[in-house]
Amino acid sequence: MSESGYADTQPRMGFFTDTSVCIGCKACEVACKEWNLVPASGEDLLGMSYDNTGDLGANSWRHVAFIEQQVPASRVDNLGMPTIGAPEQDGAGVRWLMSSDVCKHCTHAACLDVCPTGALFRTEFDTVVVQPDICNGCGYCVPACPYGVIEKREDDGRAFKCTLCYDRIGDGLEPACAKACPTDSIQYGELDELRERAERRKQELHDDGVTEARLYGENPDDGVGGTGAFFLLLDEPEVYGLPPDPVVTTRDLPDMWRRAGAAALGVAAAVVASFVGARR
Amino acid sequence: MSRAQGSRREQAMVAPAEFRSYYGRPIVKEPAWEQPDVPLYLFLGGTAGASASLAAMARVSGLPRLARAGTLVAAGGSLASVAALIHDLGRPERFLYMLRVFKPTSPLSVGSWILAPFSGLATASAGSVLTGRLRSIGTLAGSAAGLLGPAMCTYTAVLLADTATPAWHEGRRELPVLFAGSAASSGAGAALLLVPTSEAAPARRLGLAGAAAELAAEHRLEHDLGVVSETYREGRAGTLLKAGKALTAVGAGLSLLGKRSRLASAAAGAAYLAAGACTRFGVYAAGVASSRDPKYTVVPQRERMAGR
């Protein structure tokens, strides 16, 4: 049995998103929308660098984040390109971080745990998928997700998120976003192999002096048991809008039920005690 | 992104929480539930639960008017809370899918399996009380509802706490006590409003016990959750919870004055009910506020990491 409860007949599949080679083209966002018939989210100019998607949600299953940072000029690679303006002005350079975010397909998935109808389920690939014909739009999965991924679609009423292209991977195809990614920033494959590849890539970057390179979500001992979609980041997770130490909320559920049970017994005892001597 | 400053803290001892974020955008999603549907469902469900238990005890103690009032409030409250819950669904016509499976990992599934039989039993009991028919079956149904009543009072605390919403998850130890106390004082409040003073003594005592639990739990929510406690003290949540505390205190005071005065007793009941509504809407508002600011997600997680 795998940690998520599936029998080991089919290896766990996932994404490794190497943000160090992301060029911010958003081909992943477009390919996802096209393949999965995800509705437009409306035009919205957010004024956040090149990011006008904002966050993951019912109508955005991939989201490319753009982060502009001031760094010492020595940190900026000289590509030999002609420059404009006054390069010597303050000696500072700009570093541009880009990262394509997606549902993490957690080993211990809060959305799946709290879904009261069974609409959310775990597939044979160890991914987490919503069945739209079962979802009744109760919305419980929305605040349960520690990453803020899943969301109710306003005009539809049901919850939607990335399926890791369940309909493609069953036929041996890679998910639409990975297929469209021109730099292989998004890599799809067996999770065990992706984890090894990511570790090698991180080591490579460290050897090249990019010591801030770190993996996010690859550790099976983290608060969600590791994620099926994990990342190589070049700064702290919260800079990309990711929680630094996510925990599946249901980890604390047995304790919560115990406390609620004790409180209920307290109510029962208080009611009974309030009738002492009240009999007519 | 740039470092954002936490808002000014009340205690000068604590440095402003410093944290990084993506353009200050929230990390977790705001609860998708509608207001007033879900806070109302929390309030009505709790009131109904405590009322059913009061009614069941009143029946065996020979207090017919208290039994009748509790039975009717339990039925009305639980039916209204079911209606609020269904109205909140994105696909209301699929409400029966709530009973498609039983999942202990989902407090909403467990809650549906408590709420459905509870509202059915409470309604059957009320039907018997109103029509005078099938008295023994009505009494049996009312007793069963009374046994389920305490669960109705507290499962909703787990429903909120079992999320990534910082104010609710960090408050998971306090919320069950708060909801138990609030439900008890609201149920007692409904009885004080409807029952003559000759039969109101148990409700008066239950109200005082509930008020004490409620005030103690609220104090801990407001002070013991680190930076997240801000969300219980400030903004809309702070206003509602302050009003709730004041109304609870007023209700408790009036209920003691109202041992002989029907009017004071009824006013105490109204104050308790208003307090219960303020508390539930306030806790809900704290959750919403905590999900809108990435500070409440990042800072506690960073503190947890630093402590390892």
Coordinates of N, CA and C in Angstrom, one line a residue, chain A residues 87-211:
Chain A
P87 N 22.6 52.1 -17.2 CA 22.8 50.9 -16.4 C 23.6 51.1 -15.1
E88 N 24.4 52.2 -15.1 CA 25.3 52.3 -13.9 C 24.6 53.1 -12.8
Q89 N 23.3 53.4 -13.0 CA 22.6 54.3 -12.1 C 22.8 53.9 -10.6
D90 N 22.4 52.7 -10.2 CA 22.5 52.4 -8.8 C 23.2 51.1 -8.5
G91 N 23.7 50.6 -9.6 CA 24.5 49.3 -9.4 C 23.6 48.1 -9.1
A92 N 22.3 48.3 -9.1 CA 21.4 47.2 -8.7 C 20.9 46.5 -10.0
G93 N 20.7 45.2 -9.9 CA 20.1 44.5 -11.0 C 18.7 44.0 -10.6
V94 N 18.0 43.5 -11.6 CA 16.7 43.0 -11.3 C 16.7 41.5 -11.6
R95 N 16.1 40.7 -10.7 CA 16.0 39.3 -10.9 C 14.5 39.0 -11.1
W96 N 14.2 38.3 -12.1 CA 12.8 38.0 -12.4 C 12.5 36.5 -12.1
L97 N 11.7 36.2 -11.1 CA 11.3 34.9 -10.8 C 10.0 34.6 -11.5
M98 N 9.9 33.4 -12.1 CA 8.6 33.0 -12.7 C 8.4 31.6 -12.3
S99 N 7.1 31.3 -12.0 CA 6.8 29.9 -11.5 C 5.4 29.6 -11.8
S100 N 5.2 28.4 -12.4 CA 3.9 27.9 -12.8 C 3.3 27.1 -11.6
D101 N 2.3 27.6 -10.9 CA 1.7 26.9 -9.8 C 0.6 26.0 -10.3
V102 N 0.3 25.0 -9.5 CA -0.8 24.0 -9.9 C -1.3 23.3 -8.6
C103 N -2.4 22.6 -8.7 CA -2.8 21.8 -7.5 C -1.7 20.8 -7.2
K104 N -1.5 20.6 -5.8 CA -0.4 19.9 -5.4 C -0.6 18.3 -5.3
H105 N -1.9 17.9 -5.5 CA -2.2 16.5 -5.4 C -1.5 15.8 -4.2
C106 N -1.9 16.4 -3.0 CA -1.3 16.0 -1.8 C -1.4 14.5 -1.5
T107 N -0.4 13.9 -0.8 CA -0.5 12.6 -0.3 C -1.7 12.5 0.7
H108 N -1.7 13.5 1.6 CA -2.9 13.5 2.5 C -3.6 14.8 2.2
A109 N -4.7 14.6 1.4 CA -5.4 15.8 0.8 C -6.6 16.2 1.6
A110 N -6.5 17.4 2.1 CA -7.6 17.9 3.0 C -8.9 18.0 2.2
C111 N -8.9 18.5 0.9 CA -10.1 18.6 0.2 C -10.8 17.3 0.1
L112 N -10.1 16.3 -0.2 CA -10.6 14.9 -0.3 C -11.2 14.4 1.0
D113 N -10.4 14.7 2.1 CA -10.8 14.2 3.4 C -12.2 14.8 3.8
V114 N -12.3 16.1 3.6 CA -13.5 16.8 4.1 C -14.7 16.8 3.2
C115 N -14.5 16.3 2.0 CA -15.7 16.3 1.0 C -16.8 15.3 1.6
P116 N -18.0 15.8 1.8 CA -19.0 15.0 2.5 C -19.7 14.1 1.5
T117 N -19.6 14.3 0.2 CA -20.4 13.5 -0.7 C -19.6 12.4 -1.4
G118 N -18.2 12.5 -1.2 CA -17.4 11.5 -2.0 C -17.2 12.0 -3.4
A119 N -17.5 13.2 -3.7 CA -17.2 13.7 -5.1 C -15.7 13.8 -5.4
L120 N -14.9 14.2 -4.4 CA -13.5 14.2 -4.5 C -13.0 12.7 -4.3
F121 N -12.2 12.2 -5.1 CA -11.6 10.9 -4.9 C -10.2 10.8 -5.4
R122 N -9.5 9.7 -5.0 CA -8.1 9.5 -5.4 C -8.1 8.5 -6.5
T123 N -7.4 8.9 -7.6 CA -7.4 8.0 -8.7 C -6.3 7.0 -8.6
E124 N -6.2 6.1 -9.6 CA -5.2 5.0 -9.6 C -3.8 5.6 -9.8
F125 N -3.7 6.8 -10.2 CA -2.4 7.5 -10.4 C -2.0 8.2 -9.1
D126 N -2.8 8.1 -8.0 CA -2.6 8.8 -6.7 C -2.8 10.3 -6.9
T127 N -3.6 10.7 -7.9 CA -4.0 12.1 -8.0 C -5.3 12.3 -7.4
V128 N -5.7 13.6 -7.2 CA -7.0 13.9 -6.5 C -7.9 14.6 -7.5
V129 N -9.1 14.1 -7.7 CA -9.9 14.6 -8.8 C -11.4 14.8 -8.2
V130 N -12.1 15.9 -8.7 CA -13.5 16.1 -8.4 C -14.3 15.4 -9.4
Q131 N -15.4 14.7 -9.0 CA -16.4 14.2 -10.0 C -17.5 15.2 -10.0
P132 N -17.6 15.9 -11.2 CA -18.6 17.0 -11.3 C -20.1 16.5 -11.2
D133 N -20.3 15.2 -11.5 CA -21.7 14.7 -11.4 C -22.1 14.3 -10.0
I134 N -21.1 14.4 -9.0 CA -21.4 14.1 -7.6 C -21.4 15.4 -6.8
C135 N -20.5 16.3 -7.1 CA -20.3 17.5 -6.3 C -21.6 18.3 -6.1
N136 N -22.0 18.6 -4.9 CA -23.2 19.4 -4.7 C -22.9 20.8 -4.3
G137 N -21.7 21.2 -4.4 CA -21.3 22.6 -4.2 C -21.4 23.0 -2.7
C138 N -21.1 22.1 -1.8 CA -21.2 22.5 -0.4 C -20.0 23.5 0.0
G139 N -19.0 23.4 -0.8 CA -17.9 24.4 -0.6 C -16.9 24.1 0.5
Y140 N -17.0 22.9 1.1 CA -16.2 22.6 2.3 C -14.7 22.5 1.9
C141 N -14.5 21.9 0.7 CA -13.1 21.7 0.2 C -12.3 23.1 0.1
V142 N -13.1 24.2 -0.2 CA -12.4 25.5 -0.5 C -11.6 26.0 0.7
P143 N -12.1 26.1 1.9 CA -11.3 26.6 3.0 C -10.4 25.5 3.5
A144 N -10.7 24.2 3.2 CA -9.9 23.1 3.7 C -8.5 23.1 3.1
C145 N -8.3 23.5 1.8 CA -7.1 23.4 1.1 C -6.0 24.3 1.7
P146 N -4.9 23.8 2.2 CA -3.9 24.7 2.8 C -3.2 25.6 1.8
Y147 N -3.4 25.3 0.5 CA -2.7 26.0 -0.6 C -3.7 27.0 -1.3
G148 N -5.0 27.0 -1.0 CA -5.9 27.8 -1.6 C -6.1 27.5 -3.1
V149 N -6.2 26.2 -3.4 CA -6.2 25.8 -4.8 C -7.7 25.7 -5.3
I150 N -8.4 24.8 -4.7 CA -9.8 24.5 -5.2 C -10.8 25.6 -4.9
E151 N -11.7 25.8 -5.7 CA -12.7 26.9 -5.6 C -14.0 26.6 -6.2
K152 N -15.1 27.2 -5.7 CA -16.4 27.1 -6.3 C -16.5 28.0 -7.6
R153 N -17.0 27.5 -8.7 CA -17.2 28.3 -9.8 C -18.6 29.0 -9.7
E154 N -18.5 30.3 -9.7 CA -19.7 31.1 -9.3 C -20.9 30.8 -10.1
D155 N -20.9 30.8 -11.4 CA -22.1 30.6 -12.2 C -22.5 29.1 -12.3
D156 N -21.7 28.2 -11.7 CA -22.0 26.8 -11.8 C -22.4 26.2 -10.5
G157 N -21.7 26.7 -9.4 CA -22.0 26.2 -8.1 C -21.2 25.1 -7.6
R158 N -20.5 24.4 -8.5 CA -19.6 23.3 -8.0 C -18.2 23.7 -7.9
A159 N -17.4 22.8 -7.3 CA -16.0 23.1 -7.1 C -15.1 22.5 -8.2
F160 N -14.1 23.2 -8.6 CA -13.3 22.7 -9.7 C -11.8 23.0 -9.4
K161 N -10.9 22.1 -9.9 CA -9.5 22.2 -9.8 C -8.8 21.3 -10.8
C162 N -7.5 21.4 -10.9 CA -6.7 20.6 -11.8 C -7.0 19.1 -11.5
T163 N -7.1 18.4 -12.6 CA -7.3 16.9 -12.5 C -6.0 16.1 -12.9
L164 N -4.9 16.8 -13.0 CA -3.7 16.3 -13.6 C -4.0 15.6 -14.9
C165 N -5.0 16.2 -15.7 CA -5.4 15.7 -16.9 C -5.7 14.2 -16.9
Y166 N -6.7 13.8 -15.9 CA -7.0 12.4 -15.7 C -7.4 11.7 -17.0
D167 N -8.0 12.5 -17.9 CA -8.5 11.9 -19.2 C -7.3 11.7 -20.1
R168 N -6.2 12.4 -20.0 CA -5.1 12.2 -20.9 C -4.1 11.1 -20.3
I169 N -3.8 11.2 -19.0 CA -2.8 10.3 -18.5 C -3.3 8.8 -18.5
G170 N -4.6 8.6 -18.5 CA -5.1 7.3 -18.6 C -4.8 6.6 -20.0
D171 N -4.6 7.5 -21.0 CA -4.3 7.1 -22.3 C -2.8 7.2 -22.6
G172 N -2.0 7.4 -21.5 CA -0.6 7.4 -21.7 C -0.1 8.7 -22.3
L173 N -0.9 9.8 -22.3 CA -0.5 11.1 -22.7 C 0.0 11.9 -21.5
E174 N 0.9 12.9 -21.8 CA 1.2 13.7 -20.6 C 0.2 14.8 -20.5
P175 N 0.0 15.4 -19.3 CA -1.0 16.5 -19.1 C -0.7 17.7 -20.1
A176 N -1.8 18.4 -20.4 CA -1.7 19.4 -21.4 C -0.6 20.5 -21.1
C177 N -0.5 20.9 -19.8 CA 0.4 21.9 -19.5 C 1.9 21.5 -19.7
A178 N 2.2 20.2 -19.3 CA 3.5 19.7 -19.5 C 3.9 19.6 -20.9
K179 N 2.9 19.1 -21.7 CA 3.0 19.0 -23.2 C 3.4 20.3 -23.8
A180 N 2.7 21.4 -23.3 CA 2.9 22.7 -24.0 C 4.1 23.4 -23.5
C181 N 4.7 23.0 -22.4 CA 5.8 23.8 -21.8 C 7.0 23.7 -22.7
P182 N 7.5 24.9 -23.2 CA 8.6 24.9 -24.2 C 10.0 24.6 -23.5
T183 N 10.1 24.8 -22.2 CA 11.4 24.7 -21.6 C 11.5 23.5 -20.7
D184 N 10.5 22.7 -20.7 CA 10.4 21.5 -19.7 C 10.6 22.0 -18.3
S185 N 10.1 23.2 -18.0 CA 10.0 23.6 -16.6 C 8.9 22.7 -15.9
I186 N 7.9 22.4 -16.7 CA 6.9 21.4 -16.1 C 7.2 20.1 -16.7
Q187 N 7.5 19.2 -15.7 CA 7.9 17.8 -16.1 C 6.9 16.8 -15.5
Y188 N 6.3 15.9 -16.3 CA 5.4 14.9 -15.8 C 6.0 13.6 -15.8
G189 N 5.7 12.8 -14.8 CA 6.3 11.4 -14.8 C 6.0 10.7 -13.5
E190 N 6.7 9.5 -13.4 CA 6.5 8.8 -12.1 C 7.2 9.6 -11.0
L191 N 6.5 9.7 -9.9 CA 6.9 10.6 -8.8 C 8.3 10.3 -8.3
D192 N 8.5 9.0 -8.1 CA 9.8 8.6 -7.6 C 11.0 9.1 -8.5
E193 N 10.8 8.9 -9.8 CA 11.8 9.3 -10.7 C 12.0 10.8 -10.7
L194 N 10.8 11.5 -10.7 CA 10.9 13.0 -10.7 C 11.6 13.5 -9.4
R195 N 11.4 12.8 -8.3 CA 12.1 13.3 -7.1 C 13.6 13.1 -7.2
E196 N 14.0 12.0 -7.8 CA 15.5 11.9 -8.0 C 16.0 12.9 -9.0
R197 N 15.3 13.2 -10.1 CA 15.7 14.2 -11.1 C 15.8 15.6 -10.4
A198 N 14.8 15.9 -9.6 CA 14.8 17.2 -8.9 C 16.0 17.3 -8.0
E199 N 16.3 16.3 -7.3 CA 17.4 16.4 -6.3 C 18.7 16.6 -7.1
R200 N 18.9 15.9 -8.3 CA 20.1 16.2 -9.1 C 20.1 17.6 -9.6
R201 N 19.0 18.1 -10.0 CA 18.9 19.5 -10.6 C 19.2 20.5 -9.5
K202 N 18.7 20.3 -8.3 CA 19.0 21.2 -7.2 C 20.6 21.2 -6.9
Q203 N 21.1 20.0 -6.9 CA 22.6 19.9 -6.7 C 23.4 20.6 -7.7
E204 N 22.9 20.4 -9.0 CA 23.6 21.1 -10.1 C 23.6 22.6 -9.9
L205 N 22.4 23.2 -9.5 CA 22.3 24.6 -9.3 C 23.2 25.1 -8.1
H206 N 23.2 24.3 -7.1 CA 24.0 24.6 -5.9 C 25.5 24.6 -6.4
D207 N 25.9 23.7 -7.2 CA 27.3 23.6 -7.7 C 27.6 24.9 -8.5
D208 N 26.6 25.4 -9.2 CA 26.8 26.6 -10.0 C 26.7 27.9 -9.2
G209 N 26.5 27.7 -7.9 CA 26.5 28.9 -7.1 C 25.1 29.5 -6.8
V210 N 24.0 28.8 -7.3 CA 22.7 29.2 -7.1 C 22.2 28.5 -5.8
T211 N 22.8 29.0 -4.6 CA 22.6 28.2 -3.4 C 21.1 28.4 -2.9

